[in-house]
């Protein structure tokens, strides 16, 4: 069952992201680019193997999906990006419904959905999407005491999509060892 706050978030995010998608090229076409995608998709230079890149699972994902600079603006990839982004951000809407009042959680859903920077970046798959989920799980574990056993596993796996999660994973592990 989808909460009303999540419905509001999804609706507003779709409206803002699609508005940006259509209006941004009228203003400046350079702002919707993906500089690292050549490297991750394996078409830059000598085609570096994905296991040698800093985010190997993200590189493997881009190569499996054929997510290239020529295709990342296609409707298929934009729809996929929106779905993955909404899915990963929905954990924060869930947290808001558990710790805020109904009114405050609706306001949070509106602000999160309408945030222009987040709406712009929800139009492409990038490594930051894979940092949102473990951070959301950590917040859920801390704030409402759920999914504590999944935090370390999720952070470990998703660190291969986004290597900057490694320090977060070590903090969680050390905290659990101290307990």
Short mmCIF file of C-alpha atoms in Angstrom, two decimals:
data_model
loop_
_atom_site.label_atom_id
_atom_site.label_comp_id
_atom_site.label_asym_id
_atom_site.label_seq_id
_atom_site.Cartn_x
_atom_site.Cartn_y
_atom_site.Cartn_z
CA UNK A 1 0.00 0.00 0.00
CA UNK A 2 1.37 3.38 -1.00
CA UNK A 3 0.92 6.15 1.54
CA UNK A 4 -0.58 9.45 0.54
CA UNK A 5 2.74 11.16 1.28
CA UNK A 6 4.51 8.82 -1.14
CA UNK A 7 1.85 9.47 -3.78
CA UNK A 8 2.39 13.21 -3.35
CA UNK A 9 6.16 12.78 -3.58
CA UNK A 10 5.92 10.64 -6.74
CA UNK A 11 3.49 13.03 -8.44
CA UNK A 12 5.48 16.16 -7.67
CA UNK A 13 8.84 14.54 -8.56
CA UNK A 14 7.45 13.40 -11.94
CA UNK A 15 6.03 16.85 -12.67
CA UNK A 16 9.24 18.67 -11.75
CA UNK A 17 11.60 16.20 -13.44
CA UNK A 18 9.63 16.16 -16.69
CA UNK A 19 9.27 19.95 -16.65
CA UNK A 20 13.04 20.26 -16.26
CA UNK A 21 13.57 17.69 -19.01
CA UNK A 22 11.49 19.71 -21.48
CA UNK A 23 12.44 23.25 -20.44
CA UNK A 24 16.14 22.86 -19.69
CA UNK A 25 17.24 22.49 -23.34
CA UNK A 26 15.57 25.82 -24.07
CA UNK A 27 17.79 27.44 -21.45
CA UNK A 28 21.09 25.53 -21.69
CA UNK A 29 21.69 22.09 -23.17
CA UNK A 30 25.03 21.64 -21.38
CA UNK A 31 23.47 21.22 -17.93
CA UNK A 32 22.10 17.73 -18.62
CA UNK A 33 25.33 15.86 -19.27
CA UNK A 34 27.06 12.80 -17.86
CA UNK A 35 30.80 13.35 -18.02
CA UNK A 36 31.93 10.00 -16.53
CA UNK A 37 29.60 7.83 -18.59
CA UNK A 38 32.20 7.29 -21.33
CA UNK A 39 34.51 5.74 -18.77
CA UNK A 40 31.86 3.63 -17.01
CA UNK A 41 30.26 2.35 -20.21
CA UNK A 42 33.66 1.25 -21.54
CA UNK A 43 33.77 3.40 -24.66
CA UNK A 44 36.42 5.85 -23.42
CA UNK A 45 39.94 5.27 -24.57
CA UNK A 46 41.04 1.69 -24.39
CA UNK A 47 37.91 0.29 -22.77
CA UNK A 48 39.04 -0.22 -19.18
CA UNK A 49 37.67 -3.44 -17.64
CA UNK A 50 34.88 -2.69 -15.17
CA UNK A 51 36.71 -4.36 -12.26
CA UNK A 52 39.52 -1.80 -12.55
CA UNK A 53 37.19 1.18 -12.11
CA UNK A 54 36.44 2.76 -8.73
CA UNK A 55 32.75 1.75 -8.88
CA UNK A 56 32.92 -1.68 -10.57
CA UNK A 57 29.29 -2.79 -10.19
CA UNK A 58 28.01 0.52 -11.53
CA UNK A 59 30.32 0.13 -14.51
CA UNK A 60 29.08 -3.44 -15.06
CA UNK A 61 25.48 -2.21 -14.83
CA UNK A 62 26.05 0.52 -17.44
CA UNK A 63 27.67 -1.99 -19.77
CA UNK A 64 24.93 -4.59 -19.33
CA UNK A 65 22.21 -1.99 -19.95
CA UNK A 66 24.19 -0.38 -22.81
CA UNK A 67 23.82 2.92 -20.95
CA UNK A 68 25.97 5.18 -23.14
CA UNK A 69 26.27 8.96 -23.64
CA UNK A 70 24.28 8.64 -26.88
CA UNK A 71 21.43 6.73 -25.24
CA UNK A 72 21.11 8.02 -21.67
CA UNK A 73 18.61 10.66 -22.81
CA UNK A 74 16.31 8.07 -24.39
CA UNK A 75 12.85 7.66 -22.91
CA UNK A 76 13.65 4.13 -21.78
CA UNK A 77 16.61 5.25 -19.64
CA UNK A 78 14.85 8.35 -18.36
CA UNK A 79 11.89 6.21 -17.22
CA UNK A 80 14.25 3.68 -15.63
CA UNK A 81 16.19 6.47 -13.90
CA UNK A 82 13.01 8.05 -12.56
CA UNK A 83 11.79 4.69 -11.25
CA UNK A 84 15.07 3.84 -9.52
CA UNK A 85 15.38 7.35 -8.08
CA UNK A 86 11.81 7.40 -6.77
CA UNK A 87 12.28 3.93 -5.30
CA UNK A 88 15.47 4.87 -3.48
CA UNK A 89 14.18 8.24 -2.25
CA UNK A 90 10.92 6.73 -1.03
CA UNK A 91 12.70 5.40 2.06
CA UNK A 92 13.06 8.99 3.28
CA UNK A 93 9.35 9.61 2.75
CA UNK A 94 8.71 6.44 4.76
CA UNK A 95 10.96 7.68 7.58
CA UNK A 96 9.15 11.03 7.52
CA UNK A 97 5.76 9.33 7.92
CA UNK A 98 7.07 7.54 11.01
CA UNK A 99 8.75 10.43 12.82
CA UNK A 100 6.83 13.55 11.70
CA UNK A 101 3.25 14.62 12.07
CA UNK A 102 0.98 14.03 9.07
CA UNK A 103 1.18 17.68 8.09
CA UNK A 104 4.98 17.80 8.41
CA UNK A 105 5.41 14.56 6.45
CA UNK A 106 3.26 15.97 3.61
CA UNK A 107 5.38 19.13 3.61
CA UNK A 108 8.56 17.03 3.55
CA UNK A 109 7.19 14.96 0.63
CA UNK A 110 6.37 18.12 -1.30
CA UNK A 111 9.79 19.69 -0.67
CA UNK A 112 11.67 16.48 -1.51
CA UNK A 113 9.65 15.97 -4.68
CA UNK A 114 9.98 19.58 -5.83
CA UNK A 115 13.69 20.03 -5.13
CA UNK A 116 15.06 21.18 -8.53
CA UNK A 117 18.54 19.69 -8.20
CA UNK A 118 17.19 16.32 -7.09
CA UNK A 119 14.57 16.39 -9.85
CA UNK A 120 17.26 17.09 -12.46
CA UNK A 121 19.48 14.27 -11.25
CA UNK A 122 16.58 11.84 -11.08
CA UNK A 123 16.66 11.86 -14.89
CA UNK A 124 19.88 9.85 -15.09
CA UNK A 125 21.38 6.77 -13.48
CA UNK A 126 24.54 7.66 -11.65
CA UNK A 127 26.49 6.34 -8.72
CA UNK A 128 24.83 8.69 -6.23
CA UNK A 129 21.62 6.66 -6.47
CA UNK A 130 23.40 3.75 -4.88
CA UNK A 131 24.49 5.87 -1.92
CA UNK A 132 20.95 6.99 -1.13
CA UNK A 133 19.63 3.53 -0.20
CA UNK A 134 22.20 2.56 2.47
CA UNK A 135 22.10 6.04 3.97
CA UNK A 136 18.31 5.71 4.10
CA UNK A 137 18.63 2.31 5.77
CA UNK A 138 21.06 3.72 8.32
CA UNK A 139 18.65 6.59 9.05
CA UNK A 140 15.79 4.10 9.37
CA UNK A 141 17.80 1.99 11.77
CA UNK A 142 18.78 4.97 13.90
CA UNK A 143 15.50 6.89 13.87
CA UNK A 144 12.87 4.17 13.97
CA UNK A 145 14.83 1.02 14.79
CA UNK A 146 14.04 -1.04 11.66
CA UNK A 147 16.18 -3.00 9.18
CA UNK A 148 19.28 -2.89 11.41
CA UNK A 149 20.49 -6.29 10.19
CA UNK A 150 20.35 -5.21 6.54
CA UNK A 151 22.41 -2.04 6.95
CA UNK A 152 25.85 -3.67 6.85
CA UNK A 153 24.98 -6.09 4.02
CA UNK A 154 23.36 -3.36 1.92
CA UNK A 155 26.20 -0.91 2.52
CA UNK A 156 28.78 -3.55 1.63
CA UNK A 157 27.12 -4.52 -1.64
CA UNK A 158 26.24 -0.98 -2.68
CA UNK A 159 29.78 0.22 -1.94
CA UNK A 160 30.76 -1.60 -5.13
CA UNK A 161 28.38 0.70 -7.00
CA UNK A 162 29.64 3.78 -5.15
CA UNK A 163 33.00 3.35 -3.44
CA UNK A 164 32.58 6.44 -1.25
CA UNK A 165 30.24 4.31 0.91
CA UNK A 166 33.18 2.34 2.31
CA UNK A 167 33.85 4.75 5.21
CA UNK A 168 30.15 4.68 6.08
CA UNK A 169 30.23 0.89 6.10
CA UNK A 170 33.28 0.84 8.38
CA UNK A 171 31.60 3.25 10.79
CA UNK A 172 28.55 0.98 10.98
CA UNK A 173 30.72 -2.12 11.47
CA UNK A 174 32.84 -0.49 14.20
CA UNK A 175 29.72 0.79 15.94
CA UNK A 176 28.24 -2.72 15.92
CA UNK A 177 31.49 -4.25 17.20
CA UNK A 178 31.55 -1.79 20.10
CA UNK A 179 28.06 -2.94 21.04
#
